[in-house]
Amino acid sequence: MTYTVNGNTFEDEPNPGQCLRTFLRSLGMHGVKKGCDAGDCGACTVWLDGHPVHSCITPAFRAEGRAVTTIEGLGSPANLHPMQRQFRDAPGFQCGFCTAGMIMTSVALTDAQKQDLARALKGNLCRCTGYRAIEDAVRGVVGIEVALSGRAVGTSVGAPAGTEVVTGRAEFTMDTAIEGMLHLKVLRSPHAHARIVSIDTTAALAVAGVHRVYTWEDVPRKRFTTAIHTDHLVDPSDTYILDNVVRFVGQRVVAVVADTVGAAEAGCRAVIVEYEVLPAVFDPEAAMADGAPQLHGSHDPFVRDPEHNILLEIHGHVGAVEAGFAEADVIHEGTYSSPRVQHAHLETHGSIAWLEDGRLHVRTSSQSPSIAKGKLGYLFDLRPDQLRVFCRRVGGAFGGKQEVITEDLAALAALDTGRPVCFEFTREEEFTTASPRHPMSMTVKLGARADGTLTAIQVRNVSNTGAYGNHGGETLFAGGAAVAIYRCPNKKFDGYSVYTNTVPSGALRGYGMTQPAFAMESAMHELAVALDMDPLELRRRNIVRPGDALVAFDDGPDDVMFREEGLGRCIDLVDDALRRNTAEPPPGDGWLIGIGTASSLHETAPPTDHLSEAWLTLGDDGIYELAVGTVEFGEGTPTAHVQIAADQLGTTPSRVRLVQSDTDRTGFDTGAFASAGLFVAGNAVLRAADALRDRILFVAAAHMGVDIASCAIDDTGVSCGGRQLSLSELIDVAHRRGIRLTEARKAFGSPRSVVFNSHGFRIAVHRMTGEIRILYSVHAADAGVLINPAQVRGQIEGGVAQGIGFALTENFHVDTNGVMVNPNLRNYRIPTYADIPRTEVLMVDSADSVGPMHSKGIAECCVNPVAPALANALENATGIRYRALPLTPERIYRRLIANAPVPTRADPSGEGDGRRER
């Protein structure tokens, strides 16, 4: 069969039933991405005879004799198509995984379609950007700037890999072809709790193309935790690579390695497993009850209370809450629930492992190759010099790739077979077996005097960690920030992380604080209603200030450097914005108007050890090489790192070459999560850049025979007392003196500082359908000095978009047997372009005390106040409090009908009761 792809002719025969996406990738067109294989996300969009199609649901044979165009054929780095240039210069991407498909759709739009992008882009999903940047790209709005020498910080420079992203040349994890590569697939448990009696692999091994079948008896019997932290002891080692007991539907039972994905899947279907089904428990309160089925036996040293399935419980307090409630004029108490939600990053988890020169190499989609390397070394008894783990560009993460869940099996098979092995999740596996956000049920009790002064705060948090404890303890500790945000002499926090027979929970943007923020901020709104006080005024009177006690979980010292007062200014900015906004309700009758706000606090690094090392070298070509282990998955920290280095070295970002996320070529880095990619790794880069600048000035001063204080570095070289030494001359001098122009520095995640942010919504709710329409969205953040303003805005917009999805549309449906029933993007419903409003982003003018260049990481915390602000706006509109997420139309409708008659419509003018939150 003859195919014309990007103007080139191929004679090839696709496999029976093969889709166009996999066929094009087999021809080397790696710009065609896999996000769903169901026609839901658009990441695989290509043209057939000039018309965009989703290649994952287009049979390959239909392209015979037709012109196929992929992103690689649209333009090249040296000759960009105008739309590629617009996406680069907006910039219209963050991780970039969806970008090729988004561009291929956008180029084909007519002028009329561009006037209705909500409809025109409905087939293309983006999880990162919040869509405003994509709209700007389509309309040709330029957002990136050119930095002056030594003045990169504060400038919206573009990402170093921007041109490669928009042309499809940027390599993601699976964008490679290795000769002789095998494929691994997994047979997963159909039961929520069972003991494996026997496994018969005979038929599987007889399947054509199958090479190996692994059961729990064929793998190292070592306990570990899949969670990624520098100190692995903060997470329980309660997991095996493969186990003879399964504790959730979807747990790995058998791994099959074969020549093709199809053969490996056939091998999985041929395995015969006999199970002894055990009692299961899915609700954490039921799991803590006497007599509940036990997931982990009493012999397990990592479980606090195995009889009651309690992995960990924590208790912290200041003052005495009983006395505080006795002083209160008004007491509010309510229970709030936040459900399991998925990251839905468009690149699924995947790893490729192979042996080369006697060493194991693992190419993976991870947020921390350094920690993954340590875990693999432990599991397979490999010395550090026997193992390399690295990342290319990662297609989104949001905490979901702060786990080791594909690397271990790929490494096992590569070590055993001696051949390259690929293990890539399907979208269904991503939903059913990757680690979603912890479901939490939180009871909040607040006491206040009549003037709004808080007298007591008490929170009980029950967190569902699922079948295994990865991140169970750390997210529970993080949730204590919910009681830290408000000043109060009496606070108490009780938390329980509980095992259940459900998919293990993990890290997700906000990391244990999103759920408690929903509870605390909803409760504060309800308390304000009970006090007949404006909720913003109630917050203003009680915001935590420097010097206030937060909450103590132990007697150890606190490393949080809390010196700034940003929360009050965030609240004021949101208040002012809502007062001046005049967004009109939708046309027609039946709309109720409401305003809601919420705030949050976030520490700028995890409370456990976080370490990063940066190496900086002035190369012989006059280019600075920056090597840092932080991974790029859309958070933008590598761009900020380049800016910091350029600023300190008196040059421009274009003269800094970045090497990243490779344990052979970079120093140790705990990982890009919890905003530490900027806060910790950024400090390491700053220190390395300062040290290299000082070394360069020392060499120049010594050569010129002048005092070092008279020397200054710039883009061309070093000026010393009016005389100029070019970089090439400086390099030559250093060579002759045997001086290496290179420096390395480390930074740790302590001391830490605090980020504040507030969000406000004006919404319309239809009294007959329960539909919510967002009329206005505003977010204020205290992020210190902005390294890259465009990136900061983009991260906030993306976080707000995710928060809206978590609050309104995303629902992880699990049936009574513990099975997720909607494991695909179409039915899980992450937001589309049409679902997300433009958010006005406002920044507090501040400077952090301990962050690099006085900056703070903002990507993590911006999601936290979104859901409670929406819930508060919904109560303001309807007079009804909804304490469980998501706020779907059917849930809203049922309560509206049950509470009829419906309250009168709030005043849309922004005056009187319509302005004030009720």
PDB file of N, CA, C and O in Angstrom, residues 442-462:
ATOM      1  N   MET A 442     -14.153  15.610  56.274  1.00  0.00           N
ATOM      2  CA  MET A 442     -13.617  16.523  57.277  1.00  0.00           C
ATOM      3  C   MET A 442     -14.755  17.179  58.059  1.00  0.00           C
ATOM      4  O   MET A 442     -15.642  17.800  57.472  1.00  0.00           O
ATOM      5  N   THR A 443     -14.709  17.013  59.352  1.00  0.00           N
ATOM      6  CA  THR A 443     -15.653  17.691  60.227  1.00  0.00           C
ATOM      7  C   THR A 443     -14.962  18.913  60.816  1.00  0.00           C
ATOM      8  O   THR A 443     -13.905  18.796  61.454  1.00  0.00           O
ATOM      9  N   VAL A 444     -15.549  20.070  60.584  1.00  0.00           N
ATOM     10  CA  VAL A 444     -14.983  21.334  61.044  1.00  0.00           C
ATOM     11  C   VAL A 444     -15.927  21.949  62.069  1.00  0.00           C
ATOM     12  O   VAL A 444     -17.127  22.085  61.826  1.00  0.00           O
ATOM     13  N   LYS A 445     -15.367  22.315  63.204  1.00  0.00           N
ATOM     14  CA  LYS A 445     -16.133  22.999  64.245  1.00  0.00           C
ATOM     15  C   LYS A 445     -15.444  24.320  64.550  1.00  0.00           C
ATOM     16  O   LYS A 445     -14.243  24.346  64.848  1.00  0.00           O
ATOM     17  N   LEU A 446     -16.186  25.425  64.440  1.00  0.00           N
ATOM     18  CA  LEU A 446     -15.643  26.763  64.645  1.00  0.00           C
ATOM     19  C   LEU A 446     -16.446  27.476  65.718  1.00  0.00           C
ATOM     20  O   LEU A 446     -17.675  27.391  65.747  1.00  0.00           O
ATOM     21  N   GLY A 447     -15.728  28.187  66.566  1.00  0.00           N
ATOM     22  CA  GLY A 447     -16.375  29.033  67.548  1.00  0.00           C
ATOM     23  C   GLY A 447     -15.920  30.469  67.383  1.00  0.00           C
ATOM     24  O   GLY A 447     -14.752  30.728  67.080  1.00  0.00           O
ATOM     25  N   ALA A 448     -16.845  31.434  67.548  1.00  0.00           N
ATOM     26  CA  ALA A 448     -16.500  32.842  67.380  1.00  0.00           C
ATOM     27  C   ALA A 448     -17.330  33.705  68.305  1.00  0.00           C
ATOM     28  O   ALA A 448     -18.472  33.366  68.667  1.00  0.00           O
ATOM     29  N   ARG A 449     -16.752  34.840  68.693  1.00  0.00           N
ATOM     30  CA  ARG A 449     -17.512  35.851  69.419  1.00  0.00           C
ATOM     31  C   ARG A 449     -18.430  36.593  68.445  1.00  0.00           C
ATOM     32  O   ARG A 449     -18.301  36.457  67.227  1.00  0.00           O
ATOM     33  N   ALA A 450     -19.280  37.398  68.953  1.00  0.00           N
ATOM     34  CA  ALA A 450     -20.251  38.107  68.112  1.00  0.00           C
ATOM     35  C   ALA A 450     -19.576  39.046  67.125  1.00  0.00           C
ATOM     36  O   ALA A 450     -20.122  39.323  66.055  1.00  0.00           O
ATOM     37  N   ASP A 451     -18.379  39.555  67.477  1.00  0.00           N
ATOM     38  CA  ASP A 451     -17.677  40.459  66.559  1.00  0.00           C
ATOM     39  C   ASP A 451     -16.873  39.716  65.503  1.00  0.00           C
ATOM     40  O   ASP A 451     -16.170  40.327  64.709  1.00  0.00           O
ATOM     41  N   GLY A 452     -16.957  38.383  65.481  1.00  0.00           N
ATOM     42  CA  GLY A 452     -16.276  37.591  64.472  1.00  0.00           C
ATOM     43  C   GLY A 452     -14.933  37.047  64.888  1.00  0.00           C
ATOM     44  O   GLY A 452     -14.317  36.278  64.132  1.00  0.00           O
ATOM     45  N   THR A 453     -14.445  37.382  66.065  1.00  0.00           N
ATOM     46  CA  THR A 453     -13.150  36.873  66.525  1.00  0.00           C
ATOM     47  C   THR A 453     -13.253  35.376  66.806  1.00  0.00           C
ATOM     48  O   THR A 453     -14.095  34.945  67.608  1.00  0.00           O
ATOM     49  N   LEU A 454     -12.402  34.606  66.169  1.00  0.00           N
ATOM     50  CA  LEU A 454     -12.416  33.160  66.377  1.00  0.00           C
ATOM     51  C   LEU A 454     -11.906  32.821  67.768  1.00  0.00           C
ATOM     52  O   LEU A 454     -10.896  33.359  68.233  1.00  0.00           O
ATOM     53  N   THR A 455     -12.591  31.912  68.419  1.00  0.00           N
ATOM     54  CA  THR A 455     -12.173  31.443  69.745  1.00  0.00           C
ATOM     55  C   THR A 455     -11.688  30.005  69.721  1.00  0.00           C
ATOM     56  O   THR A 455     -10.923  29.597  70.600  1.00  0.00           O
ATOM     57  N   ALA A 456     -12.121  29.219  68.712  1.00  0.00           N
ATOM     58  CA  ALA A 456     -11.704  27.814  68.648  1.00  0.00           C
ATOM     59  C   ALA A 456     -11.875  27.288  67.233  1.00  0.00           C
ATOM     60  O   ALA A 456     -12.846  27.630  66.545  1.00  0.00           O
ATOM     61  N   ILE A 457     -10.917  26.469  66.821  1.00  0.00           N
ATOM     62  CA  ILE A 457     -10.986  25.753  65.542  1.00  0.00           C
ATOM     63  C   ILE A 457     -10.664  24.288  65.831  1.00  0.00           C
ATOM     64  O   ILE A 457      -9.624  23.972  66.426  1.00  0.00           O
ATOM     65  N   GLN A 458     -11.563  23.408  65.403  1.00  0.00           N
ATOM     66  CA  GLN A 458     -11.332  21.976  65.579  1.00  0.00           C
ATOM     67  C   GLN A 458     -11.648  21.258  64.266  1.00  0.00           C
ATOM     68  O   GLN A 458     -12.709  21.478  63.678  1.00  0.00           O
ATOM     69  N   VAL A 459     -10.723  20.438  63.811  1.00  0.00           N
ATOM     70  CA  VAL A 459     -10.897  19.705  62.554  1.00  0.00           C
ATOM     71  C   VAL A 459     -10.612  18.231  62.784  1.00  0.00           C
ATOM     72  O   VAL A 459      -9.594  17.863  63.398  1.00  0.00           O
ATOM     73  N   ARG A 460     -11.490  17.395  62.303  1.00  0.00           N
ATOM     74  CA  ARG A 460     -11.257  15.945  62.256  1.00  0.00           C
ATOM     75  C   ARG A 460     -11.252  15.532  60.791  1.00  0.00           C
ATOM     76  O   ARG A 460     -12.244  15.754  60.082  1.00  0.00           O
ATOM     77  N   ASN A 461     -10.148  14.956  60.340  1.00  0.00           N
ATOM     78  CA  ASN A 461      -9.972  14.613  58.931  1.00  0.00           C
ATOM     79  C   ASN A 461      -9.755  13.114  58.803  1.00  0.00           C
ATOM     80  O   ASN A 461      -8.801  12.566  59.374  1.00  0.00           O
ATOM     81  N   VAL A 462     -10.625  12.449  58.059  1.00  0.00           N
ATOM     82  CA  VAL A 462     -10.465  11.025  57.769  1.00  0.00           C
ATOM     83  C   VAL A 462     -10.133  10.894  56.288  1.00  0.00           C
ATOM     84  O   VAL A 462     -10.946  11.228  55.427  1.00  0.00           O
TER      85      VAL A 462
END
